[in-house]
Coordinates of C-alpha atoms in Angstrom, one line a residue:
X393 CA 0.0 0.0 0.0
X394 CA 3.0 2.3 -0.4
X395 CA 1.4 3.9 -3.5
X396 CA -1.8 4.6 -1.7
X397 CA 0.1 6.2 1.3
X398 CA 2.1 8.3 -1.2
X399 CA -1.1 9.4 -2.9
X400 CA -2.5 10.5 0.5
X401 CA 0.7 12.3 1.3
X402 CA 0.3 14.2 -2.0
X403 CA -3.2 15.2 -0.9
X404 CA -2.0 16.2 2.5
X405 CA 0.7 18.4 0.9
X406 CA -2.1 20.2 -0.9
X407 CA -4.4 20.5 2.1
X408 CA -4.8 24.2 1.4
X409 CA -7.2 23.1 -1.4
X410 CA -9.3 21.2 1.2
X411 CA -9.4 24.2 3.5
X412 CA -10.3 26.6 0.8
X413 CA -12.7 24.6 -1.4
X414 CA -14.2 22.1 1.0
X415 CA -14.1 23.6 4.4
X416 CA -14.5 27.3 3.4
X417 CA -17.1 26.9 0.7
X418 CA -19.0 24.3 2.6
X419 CA -19.3 26.7 5.6
X420 CA -20.8 29.4 3.2
X421 CA -23.2 26.9 1.8
X422 CA -24.2 25.7 5.3
X423 CA -24.9 29.3 6.4
X424 CA -27.2 29.8 3.4
X425 CA -28.9 26.5 4.0
X426 CA -29.3 27.2 7.7
X427 CA -30.9 30.6 7.0
X428 CA -33.4 28.8 4.7
X429 CA -34.0 26.1 7.3
X430 CA -34.6 28.6 10.1
X431 CA -37.2 30.3 7.9
X432 CA -38.9 26.9 7.4
X433 CA -38.8 26.3 11.1
X434 CA -40.5 29.7 11.7
X435 CA -43.1 28.9 9.0
X436 CA -43.7 25.6 10.7
X437 CA -44.2 27.2 14.1
X438 CA -46.5 29.9 12.7
X439 CA -48.6 27.2 11.0
X440 CA -49.7 25.5 14.2
X441 CA -53.3 26.0 14.8
X442 CA -54.6 26.2 18.4
X443 CA -57.5 27.8 20.2
X444 CA -58.3 31.3 19.1
X445 CA -57.6 33.8 21.9
X446 CA -58.8 37.4 21.2
X447 CA -57.0 40.4 22.7
X448 CA -58.1 41.1 26.3
X449 CA -59.3 44.7 26.8
X450 CA -58.4 46.5 30.0
X451 CA -61.6 47.6 31.6
X452 CA -62.3 49.8 34.7
X453 CA -65.7 49.3 36.4
X454 CA -66.7 52.1 38.8
X455 CA -69.9 51.3 40.7
X456 CA -71.3 54.4 42.4
X457 CA -74.6 52.6 43.3
X458 CA -73.1 50.3 45.9
X459 CA -75.4 51.7 48.5
X460 CA -78.3 50.0 46.9
X461 CA -78.4 46.2 47.0
X462 CA -79.7 45.9 43.5
X463 CA -77.1 48.3 42.1
X464 CA -74.3 46.5 44.0
X465 CA -75.4 43.2 42.6
X466 CA -75.6 44.6 39.1
X467 CA -72.0 45.9 39.5
X468 CA -70.7 42.6 40.9
X469 CA -72.3 40.6 38.1
X470 CA -70.9 43.0 35.5
X471 CA -67.4 42.5 36.8
X472 CA -67.7 38.7 36.7
X473 CA -69.2 38.9 33.2
X474 CA -66.4 41.1 31.9
X475 CA -63.7 39.1 33.7
X476 CA -64.3 36.2 31.3
X477 CA -63.1 38.3 28.3
X478 CA -61.3 41.3 29.6
X479 CA -58.7 42.4 32.2
X480 CA -60.2 44.3 35.1
X481 CA -58.1 47.3 36.2
X482 CA -58.5 49.1 39.5
X483 CA -58.5 53.0 39.2
X484 CA -59.4 55.5 41.9
X485 CA -62.9 57.1 41.4
X486 CA -61.6 60.6 40.8
X487 CA -62.1 62.6 37.5
X488 CA -58.3 63.2 37.1
X489 CA -57.4 59.5 37.7
X490 CA -60.1 58.3 35.3
X491 CA -58.9 60.7 32.6
X492 CA -55.3 59.8 33.1
X493 CA -56.2 56.1 32.8
X494 CA -58.1 56.6 29.6
X495 CA -55.5 58.8 27.9
X496 CA -52.4 57.0 29.0
X497 CA -53.6 53.6 27.8
X498 CA -53.9 52.1 31.3
X499 CA -57.5 51.2 30.4
X500 CA -59.3 50.6 27.2
X501 CA -62.8 51.2 28.6
X502 CA -64.2 52.9 31.7
X503 CA -67.7 51.8 32.8
X504 CA -69.4 53.9 35.5
X505 CA -72.6 52.7 37.1
X506 CA -74.2 56.0 38.3
X507 CA -75.9 56.5 41.6
X508 CA -79.5 55.2 41.6
X509 CA -79.0 53.1 38.5
X510 CA -80.3 49.9 40.2
X511 CA -83.6 51.4 41.1
X512 CA -84.0 53.0 37.6
X513 CA -83.2 49.6 36.1
X514 CA -85.9 47.9 38.1
X515 CA -88.4 50.6 37.3
X516 CA -87.8 50.3 33.6
X517 CA -88.1 46.5 33.9
X518 CA -91.5 46.8 35.6
X519 CA -92.7 49.3 33.0
X520 CA -91.5 46.9 30.2
X521 CA -93.4 44.0 31.8
X522 CA -96.6 46.0 32.1
X523 CA -96.5 47.6 28.6
X524 CA -95.5 44.3 27.0
X525 CA -98.7 42.7 28.3
X526 CA -100.8 45.7 27.0
X527 CA -99.0 45.8 23.6
X528 CA -97.7 49.3 24.0
X529 CA -94.2 50.4 22.8
X530 CA -91.4 49.3 25.2
X531 CA -89.5 52.2 26.7
X532 CA -85.7 52.3 26.7
X533 CA -83.6 51.0 29.6
X534 CA -81.2 53.3 31.4
X535 CA -77.6 53.2 30.2
X536 CA -74.4 53.1 32.2
X537 CA -71.7 55.7 31.4
X538 CA -68.8 54.4 29.3
X539 CA -65.7 56.0 27.9
X540 CA -63.6 54.1 25.4
X541 CA -60.0 54.9 24.8
X542 CA -59.0 56.2 21.4
X543 CA -55.7 54.3 21.5
X544 CA -57.2 51.0 20.4
X545 CA -60.4 49.4 19.3
X546 CA -60.5 46.9 22.2
X547 CA -62.5 49.4 24.3
X548 CA -65.3 49.5 21.7
X549 CA -65.4 45.7 21.6
X550 CA -65.5 45.6 25.4
X551 CA -68.4 48.1 25.3
X552 CA -70.4 45.5 23.3
X553 CA -69.8 43.0 26.1
X554 CA -71.3 45.5 28.6
X555 CA -74.4 45.8 26.4
X556 CA -74.5 42.0 26.1
X557 CA -74.5 41.6 29.9
X558 CA -77.4 44.0 30.5
X559 CA -79.4 42.4 27.6
X560 CA -78.9 39.0 29.1
X561 CA -79.9 40.3 32.5
X562 CA -83.1 41.8 31.2
X563 CA -84.0 38.6 29.3
X564 CA -83.4 36.5 32.3
X565 CA -85.6 38.7 34.6
X566 CA -88.4 39.0 32.1
X567 CA -88.6 35.3 31.2
X568 CA -87.8 34.0 34.6
X569 CA -84.6 32.2 33.5
X570 CA -82.3 31.1 36.3
X571 CA -84.9 31.9 39.0
X572 CA -85.0 29.7 42.1
X573 CA -88.7 29.4 42.8
X574 CA -91.5 32.0 42.5
X575 CA -90.4 35.6 43.5
X576 CA -91.2 39.1 42.8
X577 CA -89.8 40.6 39.5
X578 CA -88.2 43.6 41.2
X579 CA -86.8 41.8 44.2
X580 CA -83.1 41.7 45.1
X581 CA -83.1 37.9 45.0
X582 CA -84.4 37.9 41.4
X583 CA -81.7 40.3 40.3
X584 CA -79.1 38.2 42.0
X585 CA -80.3 35.0 40.3
X586 CA -80.5 36.7 36.9
X587 CA -77.0 38.1 37.2
X588 CA -75.7 34.7 38.1
X589 CA -77.5 33.2 35.1
X590 CA -76.1 35.8 32.7
X591 CA -72.5 35.1 34.0
X592 CA -73.0 31.4 33.8
X593 CA -74.3 31.6 30.2
X594 CA -71.6 34.0 29.0
X595 CA -70.6 31.8 26.0
X596 CA -74.2 31.5 24.8
X597 CA -74.5 35.3 24.8
X598 CA -71.6 35.8 22.5
X599 CA -71.8 35.9 18.7
X600 CA -70.8 32.6 17.2
X601 CA -67.8 33.0 14.9
X602 CA -66.5 30.0 13.1
X603 CA -62.8 29.9 12.5
X604 CA -61.6 27.6 9.7
X605 CA -57.8 27.4 9.6
X606 CA -55.9 25.8 6.8
X607 CA -52.6 24.9 8.5
X608 CA -49.5 24.8 6.3
X609 CA -47.8 21.6 5.5
X610 CA -45.4 21.5 8.4
X611 CA -43.4 18.5 7.2
X612 CA -43.3 20.0 3.7
X613 CA -41.5 23.2 4.7
X614 CA -38.9 21.4 6.8
X615 CA -38.3 18.8 4.1
X616 CA -37.8 21.5 1.5
X617 CA -35.3 23.3 3.8
X618 CA -33.4 20.0 4.4
X619 CA -33.3 19.3 0.6
X620 CA -31.9 22.7 -0.1
X621 CA -29.2 22.3 2.5
X622 CA -28.2 18.9 1.1
X623 CA -28.4 20.2 -2.5
X624 CA -26.0 23.0 -1.8
X625 CA -23.3 20.4 -1.2
X626 CA -22.9 20.3 -5.0
X627 CA -20.5 23.3 -5.2
X628 CA -18.0 22.5 -2.4
X629 CA -17.9 18.7 -3.2
X630 CA -17.5 19.2 -6.9
X631 CA -14.9 21.9 -6.6
X632 CA -12.8 20.3 -3.8
X633 CA -12.9 16.7 -5.2
X634 CA -12.1 17.9 -8.7
X635 CA -9.1 19.8 -7.7
X636 CA -7.8 17.3 -5.1
X637 CA -8.3 14.2 -7.1
X638 CA -6.9 15.8 -10.3
X639 CA -3.9 16.9 -8.2
X640 CA -3.6 13.3 -6.9
X641 CA -3.6 11.5 -10.2
X642 CA -1.7 14.3 -11.9
X643 CA 1.2 13.6 -9.5
X644 CA 1.5 10.0 -11.0
X645 CA 0.6 10.9 -14.6
X646 CA 3.6 12.9 -15.7
X647 CA 5.8 11.1 -18.2
X648 CA 8.9 10.8 -16.1
X649 CA 7.1 9.5 -13.0
X650 CA 5.0 7.2 -15.2
X651 CA 8.2 5.6 -16.6
X652 CA 9.6 5.0 -13.2
X653 CA 6.4 3.3 -12.1
X654 CA 6.5 1.1 -15.3
X655 CA 10.0 0.1 -14.4
X656 CA 9.0 -1.0 -10.9
X657 CA 8.2 -4.7 -10.2
X658 CA 4.7 -3.8 -9.0
X659 CA 1.9 -4.7 -11.4
X660 CA 0.1 -1.8 -13.1
X661 CA -3.3 -3.0 -11.9
X662 CA -2.1 -2.9 -8.3
X663 CA -0.8 0.7 -8.8
X664 CA -4.0 1.8 -10.4
X665 CA -6.0 0.1 -7.7
X666 CA -4.1 1.9 -4.9
X667 CA -4.4 5.2 -6.7
X668 CA -8.2 4.6 -7.0
X669 CA -8.4 3.6 -3.3
X670 CA -6.7 6.9 -2.3
X671 CA -9.2 8.8 -4.5
X672 CA -12.2 7.0 -3.0
X673 CA -10.8 7.7 0.5
X674 CA -10.6 11.4 -0.3
X675 CA -14.2 11.3 -1.6
X676 CA -15.4 9.4 1.4
X677 CA -13.8 11.8 3.9
X678 CA -15.3 14.8 2.1
X679 CA -18.7 13.1 2.1
X680 CA -18.5 12.3 5.8
X681 CA -17.4 15.8 6.6
X682 CA -20.3 17.3 4.8
X683 CA -22.8 14.9 6.3
X684 CA -21.6 15.8 9.8
X685 CA -21.9 19.5 8.9
X686 CA -25.4 19.0 7.7
X687 CA -26.4 17.1 10.9
X688 CA -24.8 19.9 13.0
X689 CA -26.7 22.5 11.0
X690 CA -30.0 20.7 11.5
X691 CA -29.4 20.5 15.3
X692 CA -28.5 24.1 15.4
X693 CA -31.7 25.0 13.7
X694 CA -33.7 22.9 16.2
X695 CA -34.7 20.3 13.7
X696 CA -34.3 16.6 14.5
X697 CA -33.3 14.4 11.6
X698 CA -35.6 11.7 13.0
X699 CA -38.6 14.0 12.5
X700 CA -37.8 14.2 8.8
X701 CA -37.8 10.4 8.5
X702 CA -34.6 8.4 8.7
X703 CA -35.4 6.7 5.4
X704 CA -35.4 10.0 3.5
X705 CA -32.4 11.4 5.4
X706 CA -30.2 8.3 4.8
X707 CA -31.2 8.0 1.2
X708 CA -30.4 11.7 0.6
X709 CA -26.9 11.1 2.2
X710 CA -26.5 8.1 -0.1
X711 CA -27.2 10.2 -3.2
X712 CA -24.7 12.7 -1.9
X713 CA -22.1 9.9 -1.7
X714 CA -22.8 8.9 -5.3
X715 CA -22.4 12.6 -6.3
X716 CA -19.1 12.7 -4.4
X717 CA -17.9 9.7 -6.4
X718 CA -19.0 11.5 -9.6
X719 CA -17.0 14.6 -8.7
X720 CA -13.9 12.4 -8.0
X721 CA -14.4 10.7 -11.4
X722 CA -14.4 14.1 -13.0
X723 CA -11.1 15.0 -11.2
X724 CA -9.6 11.7 -12.5
X725 CA -10.7 12.5 -16.0
X726 CA -9.2 16.0 -15.8
X727 CA -5.9 14.7 -14.5
X728 CA -5.4 12.5 -17.6
X729 CA -4.9 15.5 -19.8
X730 CA -1.8 16.5 -17.7
X731 CA -3.0 20.0 -16.9
X732 CA -1.0 22.4 -14.8
X733 CA -2.0 23.1 -11.2
X734 CA -3.4 26.5 -12.1
X735 CA -5.5 25.0 -14.9
X736 CA -6.8 22.4 -12.5
X737 CA -7.9 25.1 -10.0
X738 CA -9.6 27.1 -12.8
X739 CA -11.5 24.2 -14.3
X740 CA -12.5 22.9 -10.8
X741 CA -13.9 26.3 -9.7
X742 CA -15.6 27.0 -13.0
X743 CA -17.2 23.7 -13.3
X744 CA -18.3 23.8 -9.6
X745 CA -20.0 27.2 -10.2
X746 CA -21.7 25.8 -13.3
X747 CA -23.0 22.8 -11.4
X748 CA -24.2 25.0 -8.5
X749 CA -26.1 27.6 -10.6
X750 CA -27.6 25.1 -13.0
X751 CA -28.6 22.4 -10.5
X752 CA -31.4 24.5 -9.1
X753 CA -30.3 24.1 -5.5
X754 CA -29.3 27.8 -5.1
X755 CA -32.4 29.2 -6.6
X756 CA -35.8 29.6 -5.0
X757 CA -37.8 29.0 -8.2
X758 CA -37.6 27.3 -11.5
X759 CA -34.6 28.0 -13.7
X760 CA -34.8 29.5 -17.2
X761 CA -35.0 26.8 -20.0
X762 CA -31.4 27.5 -21.2
X763 CA -30.0 27.0 -17.7
X764 CA -32.1 23.8 -17.3
X765 CA -30.7 22.5 -20.6
X766 CA -27.1 23.2 -19.4
X767 CA -27.8 21.8 -16.0
X768 CA -29.0 18.4 -17.4
X769 CA -25.6 18.0 -19.0
X770 CA -24.0 18.0 -15.5
X771 CA -24.5 15.6 -12.5
X772 CA -25.5 18.5 -10.3
X773 CA -29.0 18.8 -11.9
X774 CA -29.7 15.2 -11.4
X775 CA -28.3 15.2 -7.9
X776 CA -30.6 18.0 -6.8
X777 CA -33.5 16.4 -8.6
X778 CA -32.9 13.1 -6.8
X779 CA -32.7 14.8 -3.4
X780 CA -35.9 16.8 -4.1
X781 CA -37.7 13.7 -5.2
X782 CA -36.7 11.8 -2.1
X783 CA -38.0 14.6 0.1
X784 CA -41.2 14.7 -1.9
X785 CA -43.8 12.8 0.1
X786 CA -46.0 12.1 -2.9
X787 CA -45.9 8.8 -4.8
X788 CA -44.6 10.3 -8.0
X789 CA -41.7 11.9 -6.1
X790 CA -40.7 8.6 -4.5
X791 CA -40.9 6.8 -7.8
X792 CA -38.7 9.3 -9.7
X793 CA -35.6 9.6 -7.5
X794 CA -34.2 6.3 -8.7
X795 CA -33.9 7.5 -12.3
X796 CA -32.0 10.7 -11.2
X797 CA -29.7 8.7 -8.9
X798 CA -28.9 6.3 -11.8
X799 CA -28.0 9.3 -14.0
X800 CA -25.6 10.6 -11.4
X801 CA -24.0 7.2 -11.2
X802 CA -23.8 7.1 -15.0
X803 CA -22.0 10.4 -15.0
X804 CA -19.4 9.0 -12.6
X805 CA -19.0 6.0 -14.9
X806 CA -18.7 8.2 -18.0
X807 CA -16.1 10.4 -16.5
X808 CA -14.1 7.4 -15.4
X809 CA -14.3 5.8 -18.9
X810 CA -13.2 9.0 -20.6
X811 CA -10.3 9.3 -18.2
X812 CA -9.3 5.7 -18.8
X813 CA -9.5 6.2 -22.6
X814 CA -7.3 9.3 -22.5
X815 CA -4.9 7.5 -20.1
X816 CA -4.7 4.6 -22.5
X817 CA -4.0 6.8 -25.5
X818 CA -1.4 8.8 -23.5
X819 CA 0.5 5.7 -22.3
X820 CA 0.5 4.1 -25.7
X821 CA 2.2 7.1 -27.2
X822 CA 4.6 7.6 -24.3
X823 CA 8.3 7.4 -25.2
X824 CA 11.3 6.5 -23.2
X825 CA 13.0 9.8 -23.8
X826 CA 13.2 11.9 -20.7
X827 CA 11.1 15.0 -20.8
X828 CA 12.7 18.4 -20.8
X829 CA 11.0 19.6 -17.7
X830 CA 8.2 18.5 -15.4
X831 CA 5.8 20.2 -13.0
X832 CA 7.3 19.8 -9.5
X833 CA 4.3 21.4 -7.9
X834 CA 2.3 18.2 -8.3
X835 CA 4.4 16.5 -5.6
X836 CA 4.2 17.8 -2.1

């Protein structure tokens, strides 16, 4: 395994490529993917549907008729009634304090039960009962004093609750609802029972509003965010593996070193196998690094991989592994043309950018037809399509990822075959004449 160890030493001598293309670029891609994933998490949280809770108004109830039993009971019932939907605030019964509470926003509504209101309420109730039996027009009931704040509309809504309480109270007294036995219409006990009935049947006195919520597809937003994070691996993996594997095979492909290897007693198949093993080790390490980075990114975003489905997650990581092998195969093919180190870097970065921008992983919408056509000529398009199809929960999505994965594997095979063909032609025409110069930068 000396050749394999030497190949790994060559890669280690060029570790700057790994730091720049794999580590540096992958961190940028992970940051982009994490931002998209956090947006999906927020969308997931906002899509949860629970019980509707309206805003609670701050209400001040001032009862100036506490000297009367009926007025005191009306005020106590009103506080209990409003307490179910509003927040009761205590304010001193002074004009300046009430004005300050209304203007400063301490209260949204001030309700004042004036002195003698209880007796006027009973009188109006008695008149209503008499005139209803005779068929005459029903007189109006006395109103409590209210002052709604102009800072919000919650005070006006709370004022409707006040009217609802007194309407329910009149209905209960006139129809005898909630009364315990036979008693006088204007008695204190009847008012007390009617107030208790109105408070107990608060929900029935409110307008019925149906809320039909259409929750978002929680799993869908998270799956799309994960697919984008995995899809963004196309650029760093393609660039880093192209440059590193091309540098690795380029170190053994120069004519002078190739002649020395041919003169060695080791079989050519063993040498090629060890070089290929080193390239696969580089691809495997790069893949494992990015998988760990994706897992850490998901944990930092508060998303459990188990919640996405281990089947989908592991299958997506497997597609990434096949793509890494395809990128290594492209680097092997590039090295067989004996390019210089600067050309290797240029081709690796350029092809990596083409793969990223035509794969669809870096765009939020569909690509233009021209870019789609170009993308289908690279493994990046099929890699991103496979990941998106795996994350798709529909039957059509689960049935289409196999074709895309096969195309990615065929790209790897095609790159390897082209590289072997070029290597065969180059070695067949090689001469035993020593070259004038060589590229020492390929050996660390």
